[in-house]
Coordinates of C-alpha atoms in Angstrom, one line a residue:
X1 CA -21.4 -6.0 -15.0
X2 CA -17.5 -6.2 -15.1
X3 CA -16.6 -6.7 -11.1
X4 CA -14.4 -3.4 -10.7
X5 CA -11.8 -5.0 -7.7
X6 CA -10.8 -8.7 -8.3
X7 CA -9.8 -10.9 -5.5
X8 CA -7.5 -14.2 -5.5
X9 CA -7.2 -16.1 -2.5
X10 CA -3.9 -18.7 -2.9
X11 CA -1.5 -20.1 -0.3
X12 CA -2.5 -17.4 2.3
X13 CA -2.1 -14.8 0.0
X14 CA -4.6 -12.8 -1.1
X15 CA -4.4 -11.0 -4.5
X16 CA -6.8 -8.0 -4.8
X17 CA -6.8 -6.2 -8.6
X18 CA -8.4 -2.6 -9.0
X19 CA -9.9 -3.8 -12.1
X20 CA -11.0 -0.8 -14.9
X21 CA -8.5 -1.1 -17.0
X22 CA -10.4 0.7 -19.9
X23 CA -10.5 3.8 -17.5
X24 CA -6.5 2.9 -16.5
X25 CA -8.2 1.1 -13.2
X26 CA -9.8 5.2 -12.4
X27 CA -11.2 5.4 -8.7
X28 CA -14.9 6.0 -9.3
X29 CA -17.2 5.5 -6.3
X30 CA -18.3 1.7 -7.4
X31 CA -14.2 0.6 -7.2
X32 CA -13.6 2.4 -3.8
X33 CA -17.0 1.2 -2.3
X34 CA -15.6 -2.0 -3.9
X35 CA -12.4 -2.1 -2.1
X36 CA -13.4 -1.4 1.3
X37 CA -15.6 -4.2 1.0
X38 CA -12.3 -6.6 -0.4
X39 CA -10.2 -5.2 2.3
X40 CA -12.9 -5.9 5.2
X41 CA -13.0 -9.5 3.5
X42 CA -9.5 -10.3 3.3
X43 CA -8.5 -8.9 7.0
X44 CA -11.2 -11.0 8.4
X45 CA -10.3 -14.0 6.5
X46 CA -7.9 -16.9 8.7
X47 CA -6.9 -18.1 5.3
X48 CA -5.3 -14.6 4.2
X49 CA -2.0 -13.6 5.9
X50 CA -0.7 -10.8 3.2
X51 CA -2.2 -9.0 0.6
X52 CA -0.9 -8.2 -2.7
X53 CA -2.7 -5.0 -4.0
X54 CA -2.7 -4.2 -8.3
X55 CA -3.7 -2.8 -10.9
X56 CA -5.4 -4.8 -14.5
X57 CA -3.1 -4.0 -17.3
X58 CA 0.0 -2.5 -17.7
X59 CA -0.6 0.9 -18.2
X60 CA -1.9 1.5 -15.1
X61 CA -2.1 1.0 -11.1
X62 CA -4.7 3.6 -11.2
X63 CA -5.0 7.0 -12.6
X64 CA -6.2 8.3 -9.0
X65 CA -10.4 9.6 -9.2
X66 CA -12.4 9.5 -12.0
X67 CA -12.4 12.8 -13.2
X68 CA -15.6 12.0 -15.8
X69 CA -17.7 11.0 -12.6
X70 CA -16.6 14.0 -10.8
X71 CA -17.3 16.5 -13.3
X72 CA -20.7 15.0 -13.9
X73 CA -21.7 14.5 -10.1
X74 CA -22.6 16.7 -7.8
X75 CA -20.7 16.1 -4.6
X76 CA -18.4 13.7 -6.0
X77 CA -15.3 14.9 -4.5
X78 CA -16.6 15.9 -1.3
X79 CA -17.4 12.6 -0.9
X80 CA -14.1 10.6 -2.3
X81 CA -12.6 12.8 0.6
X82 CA -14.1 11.7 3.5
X83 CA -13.0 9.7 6.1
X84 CA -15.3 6.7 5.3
X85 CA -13.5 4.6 4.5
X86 CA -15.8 3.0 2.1
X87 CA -15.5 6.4 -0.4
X88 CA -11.8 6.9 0.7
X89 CA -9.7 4.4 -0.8
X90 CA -6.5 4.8 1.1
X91 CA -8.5 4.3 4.6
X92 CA -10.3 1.0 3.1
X93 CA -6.8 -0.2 2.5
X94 CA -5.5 0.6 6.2
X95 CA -8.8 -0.9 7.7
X96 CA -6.8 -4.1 6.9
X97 CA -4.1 -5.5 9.7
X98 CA -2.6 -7.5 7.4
X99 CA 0.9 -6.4 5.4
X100 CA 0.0 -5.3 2.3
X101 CA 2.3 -5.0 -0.9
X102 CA 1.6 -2.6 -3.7
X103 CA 2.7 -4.0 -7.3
X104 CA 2.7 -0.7 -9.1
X105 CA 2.4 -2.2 -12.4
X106 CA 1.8 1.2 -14.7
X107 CA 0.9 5.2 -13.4
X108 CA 0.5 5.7 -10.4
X109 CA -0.8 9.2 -10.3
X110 CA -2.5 11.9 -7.8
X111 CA -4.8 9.9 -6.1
X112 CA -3.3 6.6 -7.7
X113 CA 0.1 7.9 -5.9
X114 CA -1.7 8.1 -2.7
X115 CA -3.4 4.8 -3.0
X116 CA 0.2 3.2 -3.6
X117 CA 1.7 5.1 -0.2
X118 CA -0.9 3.5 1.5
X119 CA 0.7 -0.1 0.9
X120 CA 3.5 -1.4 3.8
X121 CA 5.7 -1.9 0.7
X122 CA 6.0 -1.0 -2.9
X123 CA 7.4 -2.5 -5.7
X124 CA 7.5 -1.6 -9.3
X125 CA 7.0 -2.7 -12.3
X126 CA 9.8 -1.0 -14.9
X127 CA 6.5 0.5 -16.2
X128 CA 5.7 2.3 -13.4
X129 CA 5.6 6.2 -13.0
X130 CA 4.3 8.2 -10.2
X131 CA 3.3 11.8 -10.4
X132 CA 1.0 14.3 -7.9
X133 CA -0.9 16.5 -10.7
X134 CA -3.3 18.1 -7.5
X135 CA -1.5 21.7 -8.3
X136 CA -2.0 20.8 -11.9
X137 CA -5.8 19.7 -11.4
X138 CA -6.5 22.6 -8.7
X139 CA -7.5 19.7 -6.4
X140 CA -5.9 19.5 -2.5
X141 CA -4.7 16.6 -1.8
X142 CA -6.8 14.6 0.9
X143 CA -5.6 11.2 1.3
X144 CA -2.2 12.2 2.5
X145 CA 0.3 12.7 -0.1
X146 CA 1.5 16.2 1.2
X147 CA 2.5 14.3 4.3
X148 CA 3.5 11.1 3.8
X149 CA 5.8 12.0 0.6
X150 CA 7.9 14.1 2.3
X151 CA 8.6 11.5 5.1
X152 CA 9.6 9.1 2.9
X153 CA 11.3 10.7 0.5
X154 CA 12.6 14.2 1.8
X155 CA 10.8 17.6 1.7
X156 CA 12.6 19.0 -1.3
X157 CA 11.9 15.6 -3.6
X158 CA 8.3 15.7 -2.6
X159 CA 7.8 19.3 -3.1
X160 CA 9.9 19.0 -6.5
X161 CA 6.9 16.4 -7.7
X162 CA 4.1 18.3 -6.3
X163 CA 4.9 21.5 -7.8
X164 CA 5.6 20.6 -11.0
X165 CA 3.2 17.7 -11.9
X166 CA 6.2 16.0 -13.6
X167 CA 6.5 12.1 -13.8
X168 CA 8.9 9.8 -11.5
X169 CA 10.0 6.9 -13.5
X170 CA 10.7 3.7 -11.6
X171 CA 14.1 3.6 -11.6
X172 CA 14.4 7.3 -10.3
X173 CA 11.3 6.0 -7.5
X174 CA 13.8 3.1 -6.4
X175 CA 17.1 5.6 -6.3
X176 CA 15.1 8.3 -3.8
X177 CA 13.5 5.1 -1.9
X178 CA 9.9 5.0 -2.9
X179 CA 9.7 1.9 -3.9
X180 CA 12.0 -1.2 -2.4
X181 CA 12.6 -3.3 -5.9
X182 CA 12.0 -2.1 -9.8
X183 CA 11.8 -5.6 -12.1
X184 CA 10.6 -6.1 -15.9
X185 CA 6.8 -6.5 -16.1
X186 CA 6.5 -10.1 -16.3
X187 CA 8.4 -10.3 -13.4
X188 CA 6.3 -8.2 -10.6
X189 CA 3.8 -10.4 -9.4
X190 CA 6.1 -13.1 -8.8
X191 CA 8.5 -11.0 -6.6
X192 CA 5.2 -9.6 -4.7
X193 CA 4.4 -13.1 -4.5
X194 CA 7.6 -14.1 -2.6
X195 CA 7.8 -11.4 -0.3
X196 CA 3.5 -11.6 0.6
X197 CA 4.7 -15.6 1.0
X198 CA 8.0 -14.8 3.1
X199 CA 5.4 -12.3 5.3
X200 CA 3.0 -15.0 5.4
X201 CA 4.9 -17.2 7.5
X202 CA 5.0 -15.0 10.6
X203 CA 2.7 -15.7 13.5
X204 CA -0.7 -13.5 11.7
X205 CA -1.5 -12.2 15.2
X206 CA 2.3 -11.0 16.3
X207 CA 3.2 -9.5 12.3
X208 CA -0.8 -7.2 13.1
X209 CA 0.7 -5.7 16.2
X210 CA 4.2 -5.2 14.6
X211 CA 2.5 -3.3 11.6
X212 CA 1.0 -1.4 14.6
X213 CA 3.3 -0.4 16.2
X214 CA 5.4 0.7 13.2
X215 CA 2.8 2.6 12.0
X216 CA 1.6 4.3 15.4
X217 CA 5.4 5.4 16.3
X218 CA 5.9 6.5 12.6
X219 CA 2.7 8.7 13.2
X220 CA 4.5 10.2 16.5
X221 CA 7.7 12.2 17.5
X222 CA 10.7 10.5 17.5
X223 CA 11.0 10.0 21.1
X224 CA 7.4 9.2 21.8
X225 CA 7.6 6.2 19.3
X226 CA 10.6 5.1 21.4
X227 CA 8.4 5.7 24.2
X228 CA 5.7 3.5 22.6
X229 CA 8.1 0.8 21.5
X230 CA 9.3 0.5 25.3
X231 CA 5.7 0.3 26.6
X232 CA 4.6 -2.0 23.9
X233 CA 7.9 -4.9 23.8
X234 CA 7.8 -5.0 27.5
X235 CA 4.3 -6.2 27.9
X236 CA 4.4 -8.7 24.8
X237 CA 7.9 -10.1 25.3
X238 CA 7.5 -10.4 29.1
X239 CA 5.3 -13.2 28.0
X240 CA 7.0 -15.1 26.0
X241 CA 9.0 -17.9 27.3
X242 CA 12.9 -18.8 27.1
X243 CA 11.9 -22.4 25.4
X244 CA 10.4 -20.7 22.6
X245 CA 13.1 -18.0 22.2
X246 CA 15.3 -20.6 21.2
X247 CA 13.1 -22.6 19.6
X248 CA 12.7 -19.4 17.3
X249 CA 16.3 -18.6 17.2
X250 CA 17.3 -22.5 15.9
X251 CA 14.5 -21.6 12.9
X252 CA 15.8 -18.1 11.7
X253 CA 19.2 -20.0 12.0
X254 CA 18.3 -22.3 9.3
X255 CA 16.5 -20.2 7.1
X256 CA 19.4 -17.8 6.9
X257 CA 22.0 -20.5 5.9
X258 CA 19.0 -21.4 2.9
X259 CA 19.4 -17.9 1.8
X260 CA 22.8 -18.0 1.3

Protein backbone atom coordinates (compact mmCIF):
# COMPACT_ATOMS: atom_id res chain seq x y z
CA UNK A 1 0.00 0.00 0.00
CA UNK A 2 1.18 3.40 -1.40
CA UNK A 3 2.20 5.42 2.04
CA UNK A 4 -0.27 8.41 1.69
CA UNK A 5 2.22 11.29 3.61
CA UNK A 6 5.91 10.94 2.83
CA UNK A 7 8.53 12.18 5.19
CA UNK A 8 12.31 13.33 4.51
CA UNK A 9 14.43 14.01 7.25
CA UNK A 10 17.84 16.13 5.85
CA UNK A 11 20.05 18.69 7.52
CA UNK A 12 17.32 19.41 10.24
CA UNK A 13 14.80 19.74 7.91
CA UNK A 14 12.08 17.74 7.64
CA UNK A 15 10.14 17.34 4.28
CA UNK A 16 6.65 15.90 4.76
CA UNK A 17 4.64 15.19 1.19
CA UNK A 18 0.72 14.57 1.22
CA UNK A 19 1.21 11.89 -1.13
CA UNK A 20 -2.20 10.85 -3.50
CA UNK A 21 -1.42 12.34 -6.27
CA UNK A 22 -3.79 10.24 -8.43
CA UNK A 23 -6.67 11.74 -6.18
CA UNK A 24 -4.66 15.46 -6.59
CA UNK A 25 -3.17 14.45 -2.88
CA UNK A 26 -7.40 14.46 -1.65
CA UNK A 27 -7.71 14.44 2.23
CA UNK A 28 -9.33 11.06 2.93
CA UNK A 29 -9.26 9.81 6.52
CA UNK A 30 -6.01 7.37 5.97
CA UNK A 31 -3.85 10.83 4.82
CA UNK A 32 -5.15 13.00 7.76
CA UNK A 33 -4.78 10.05 10.36
CA UNK A 34 -1.49 9.92 8.41
CA UNK A 35 -0.38 13.41 9.02
CA UNK A 36 -1.03 13.82 12.59
CA UNK A 37 0.98 10.90 13.08
CA UNK A 38 4.12 12.78 10.66
CA UNK A 39 3.50 15.95 12.48
CA UNK A 40 3.67 14.22 16.19
CA UNK A 41 6.94 12.59 14.71
CA UNK A 42 8.65 15.48 13.34
CA UNK A 43 7.86 17.99 16.51
CA UNK A 44 9.24 15.38 18.78
CA UNK A 45 12.21 14.70 16.70
CA UNK A 46 15.85 16.82 18.04
CA UNK A 47 17.00 16.24 14.55
CA UNK A 48 14.07 18.28 12.96
CA UNK A 49 14.09 22.09 13.38
CA UNK A 50 11.61 23.22 10.35
CA UNK A 51 9.23 21.57 8.36
CA UNK A 52 8.60 21.87 4.78
CA UNK A 53 4.90 20.66 4.09
CA UNK A 54 3.81 19.58 0.05
CA UNK A 55 1.99 18.14 -2.13
CA UNK A 56 3.17 14.86 -4.94
CA UNK A 57 2.88 16.29 -8.37
CA UNK A 58 2.28 19.37 -9.79
CA UNK A 59 -1.19 19.63 -10.08
CA UNK A 60 -1.93 19.70 -6.78
CA UNK A 61 -1.16 20.57 -2.94
CA UNK A 62 -4.43 18.99 -2.22
CA UNK A 63 -7.85 19.24 -3.52
CA UNK A 64 -9.21 19.67 0.24
CA UNK A 65 -11.58 16.15 1.49
CA UNK A 66 -12.26 13.42 -0.56
CA UNK A 67 -15.45 13.95 -1.76
CA UNK A 68 -15.77 10.00 -3.06
CA UNK A 69 -15.17 8.91 0.57
CA UNK A 70 -17.59 11.34 1.86
CA UNK A 71 -20.34 10.56 -0.25
CA UNK A 72 -19.94 6.87 0.35
CA UNK A 73 -19.41 7.06 4.28
CA UNK A 74 -21.62 7.60 6.68
CA UNK A 75 -20.26 10.25 9.04
CA UNK A 76 -17.44 11.14 7.04
CA UNK A 77 -17.64 14.79 7.32
CA UNK A 78 -18.72 14.96 10.76
CA UNK A 79 -15.77 13.38 11.48
CA UNK A 80 -13.02 15.40 9.15
CA UNK A 81 -14.48 18.29 11.37
CA UNK A 82 -13.65 17.54 14.64
CA UNK A 83 -11.26 18.88 16.70
CA UNK A 84 -9.07 15.71 16.81
CA UNK A 85 -6.58 16.44 15.44
CA UNK A 86 -5.85 13.08 14.06
CA UNK A 87 -9.25 13.57 11.50
CA UNK A 88 -8.63 17.38 11.27
CA UNK A 89 -5.74 18.08 9.25
CA UNK A 90 -5.15 21.69 10.00
CA UNK A 91 -4.97 20.88 13.93
CA UNK A 92 -2.39 17.89 13.21
CA UNK A 93 -0.30 20.45 11.50
CA UNK A 94 -0.42 23.06 14.50
CA UNK A 95 0.16 20.13 17.07
CA UNK A 96 3.71 20.84 15.68
CA UNK A 97 6.00 23.73 17.46
CA UNK A 98 8.20 23.81 14.89
CA UNK A 99 7.90 26.59 11.83
CA UNK A 100 6.39 25.16 9.14
CA UNK A 101 6.53 26.22 5.34
CA UNK A 102 3.80 25.37 2.90
CA UNK A 103 5.23 24.79 -0.86
CA UNK A 104 1.89 25.17 -2.63
CA UNK A 105 3.01 23.36 -5.62
CA UNK A 106 -0.60 23.00 -7.64
CA UNK A 107 -4.59 23.75 -6.22
CA UNK A 108 -4.95 24.49 -3.20
CA UNK A 109 -8.67 24.34 -2.76
CA UNK A 110 -11.49 24.45 0.06
CA UNK A 111 -10.12 22.36 2.49
CA UNK A 112 -6.68 22.23 0.53
CA UNK A 113 -6.82 26.20 1.09
CA UNK A 114 -7.26 25.73 4.72
CA UNK A 115 -4.54 23.16 5.08
CA UNK A 116 -2.11 25.77 3.36
CA UNK A 117 -3.32 28.72 5.97
CA UNK A 118 -2.30 26.50 8.55
CA UNK A 119 1.47 26.72 7.53
CA UNK A 120 3.73 29.83 9.33
CA UNK A 121 4.61 30.66 5.69
CA UNK A 122 3.49 30.00 2.14
CA UNK A 123 5.13 29.94 -0.92
CA UNK A 124 4.01 29.17 -4.32
CA UNK A 125 4.76 27.45 -7.03
CA UNK A 126 3.73 29.57 -10.47
CA UNK A 127 1.23 26.59 -10.56
CA UNK A 128 -0.49 27.29 -7.76
CA UNK A 129 -4.26 28.41 -7.40
CA UNK A 130 -6.34 28.72 -4.33
CA UNK A 131 -10.04 28.74 -4.30
CA UNK A 132 -12.92 28.21 -1.19
CA UNK A 133 -15.73 26.24 -3.30
CA UNK A 134 -17.64 25.51 0.49
CA UNK A 135 -20.63 27.93 -0.89
CA UNK A 136 -20.25 26.02 -4.11
CA UNK A 137 -20.19 22.48 -2.39
CA UNK A 138 -22.90 23.53 0.30
CA UNK A 139 -20.22 22.50 2.89
CA UNK A 140 -19.31 25.16 6.01
CA UNK A 141 -16.15 25.73 6.38
CA UNK A 142 -14.59 24.09 9.63
CA UNK A 143 -10.97 24.41 9.71
CA UNK A 144 -10.97 28.13 9.67
CA UNK A 145 -10.98 29.70 6.38
CA UNK A 146 -13.86 32.13 7.16
CA UNK A 147 -11.53 33.54 9.82
CA UNK A 148 -8.29 33.38 9.04
CA UNK A 149 -8.74 34.70 5.27
CA UNK A 150 -10.04 37.69 6.06
CA UNK A 151 -7.16 38.48 8.55
CA UNK A 152 -4.69 38.04 6.22
CA UNK A 153 -5.94 39.24 3.30
CA UNK A 154 -8.90 41.82 4.08
CA UNK A 155 -12.64 41.11 4.47
CA UNK A 156 -13.78 42.13 1.04
CA UNK A 157 -10.80 39.86 -0.81
CA UNK A 158 -11.86 36.93 1.35
CA UNK A 159 -15.51 37.29 0.90
CA UNK A 160 -14.84 38.05 -2.95
CA UNK A 161 -13.22 34.20 -3.08
CA UNK A 162 -15.71 32.62 -0.80
CA UNK A 163 -18.67 33.80 -2.57
CA UNK A 164 -17.84 33.11 -5.82
CA UNK A 165 -15.83 29.91 -5.84
CA UNK A 166 -13.48 31.56 -8.33
CA UNK A 167 -9.69 30.64 -8.54
CA UNK A 168 -6.62 32.89 -7.16
CA UNK A 169 -3.74 32.39 -9.34
CA UNK A 170 -0.34 32.83 -7.68
CA UNK A 171 0.67 35.88 -8.81
CA UNK A 172 -2.63 37.53 -7.80
CA UNK A 173 -2.10 35.28 -4.10
CA UNK A 174 1.47 37.15 -3.79
CA UNK A 175 0.04 40.86 -4.86
CA UNK A 176 -3.01 40.55 -1.91
CA UNK A 177 -0.14 38.88 0.50
CA UNK A 178 -1.16 35.27 0.74
CA UNK A 179 1.70 33.88 -0.12
CA UNK A 180 5.42 35.57 0.67
CA UNK A 181 7.36 34.32 -2.84
CA UNK A 182 5.69 32.89 -6.27
CA UNK A 183 8.87 30.98 -8.33
CA UNK A 184 8.71 28.59 -11.48
CA UNK A 185 8.02 24.93 -10.47
CA UNK A 186 11.45 23.56 -10.41
CA UNK A 187 12.32 26.15 -8.37
CA UNK A 188 9.94 25.80 -5.00
CA UNK A 189 11.47 23.33 -3.03
CA UNK A 190 14.72 24.79 -3.12
CA UNK A 191 13.54 28.25 -1.99
CA UNK A 192 11.41 26.27 0.90
CA UNK A 193 14.62 24.67 1.42
CA UNK A 194 16.60 27.93 2.22
CA UNK A 195 14.19 29.58 4.25
CA UNK A 196 13.25 25.94 6.50
CA UNK A 197 17.52 26.03 6.53
CA UNK A 198 17.77 29.92 7.41
CA UNK A 199 14.80 28.94 10.36
CA UNK A 200 16.72 26.06 11.32
CA UNK A 201 19.59 27.83 12.71
CA UNK A 202 17.72 29.61 15.55
CA UNK A 203 17.98 28.18 19.01
CA UNK A 204 14.80 25.17 18.42
CA UNK A 205 13.61 26.01 21.97
CA UNK A 206 13.51 30.14 21.65
CA UNK A 207 12.04 30.04 17.63
CA UNK A 208 8.82 27.38 19.58
CA UNK A 209 7.98 30.19 22.02
CA UNK A 210 8.42 32.96 19.38
CA UNK A 211 5.88 30.91 17.09
CA UNK A 212 3.81 31.10 20.33
CA UNK A 213 3.62 33.95 21.10
CA UNK A 214 2.91 35.17 17.49
CA UNK A 215 0.28 32.98 17.25
CA UNK A 216 -1.39 33.53 20.73
CA UNK A 217 -1.36 37.53 20.28
CA UNK A 218 -2.56 37.12 16.65
CA UNK A 219 -5.46 35.00 18.28
CA UNK A 220 -6.21 38.17 20.66
CA UNK A 221 -7.12 41.90 20.56
CA UNK A 222 -4.67 44.17 19.54
CA UNK A 223 -3.86 45.49 22.86
CA UNK A 224 -4.00 42.17 24.73
CA UNK A 225 -1.32 40.71 22.40
CA UNK A 226 0.77 43.84 23.38
CA UNK A 227 -0.18 42.93 26.78
CA UNK A 228 1.07 39.34 26.16
CA UNK A 229 4.16 40.34 24.41
CA UNK A 230 5.13 42.57 27.59
CA UNK A 231 4.38 39.72 30.01
CA UNK A 232 6.11 37.23 27.92
CA UNK A 233 9.82 39.30 26.82
CA UNK A 234 10.14 40.45 30.32
CA UNK A 235 10.34 37.05 31.83
CA UNK A 236 12.54 35.42 28.92
CA UNK A 237 14.89 38.35 28.32
CA UNK A 238 15.38 39.13 32.08
CA UNK A 239 17.33 35.96 31.78
CA UNK A 240 19.45 36.37 29.37
CA UNK A 241 22.84 37.76 30.04
CA UNK A 242 24.70 41.03 28.52
CA UNK A 243 27.80 38.54 27.30
CA UNK A 244 25.48 36.76 25.18
CA UNK A 245 23.70 39.84 23.82
CA UNK A 246 26.66 40.73 22.24
CA UNK A 247 27.88 37.70 21.45
CA UNK A 248 24.57 37.49 19.40
CA UNK A 249 24.76 40.91 18.05
CA UNK A 250 28.67 40.25 16.61
CA UNK A 251 26.76 37.00 14.70
CA UNK A 252 23.70 38.75 13.03
CA UNK A 253 26.48 41.40 12.26
CA UNK A 254 28.22 39.13 10.05
CA UNK A 255 25.53 37.36 8.56
CA UNK A 256 24.08 40.61 7.33
CA UNK A 257 27.26 41.88 5.53
CA UNK A 258 27.08 37.92 3.80
CA UNK A 259 23.80 38.92 2.50
CA UNK A 260 24.71 41.79 0.96
Amino acid sequence: MTDTVLLDVEGGIATVTLNRPEAMNALNRSLRRRLYEVMVEVDGREDVRAVVLTGAGERAFTAGLDLKELGREEGALGSANATDPADNPVRAIEVCSKPVIGAINGVAITGGFEVALACDVLVASSNARFADTHARVGIVPGWGLSQKLSRMIGISRAKELAFTGNFLPADKALEWGLVNHVVEPGELMPLARRLAAAMAEIDPAFLAAYKRLIDDGYAQSFAEGMALEAERSGAANSAVSPEEVEARRAAVQARGRGQG
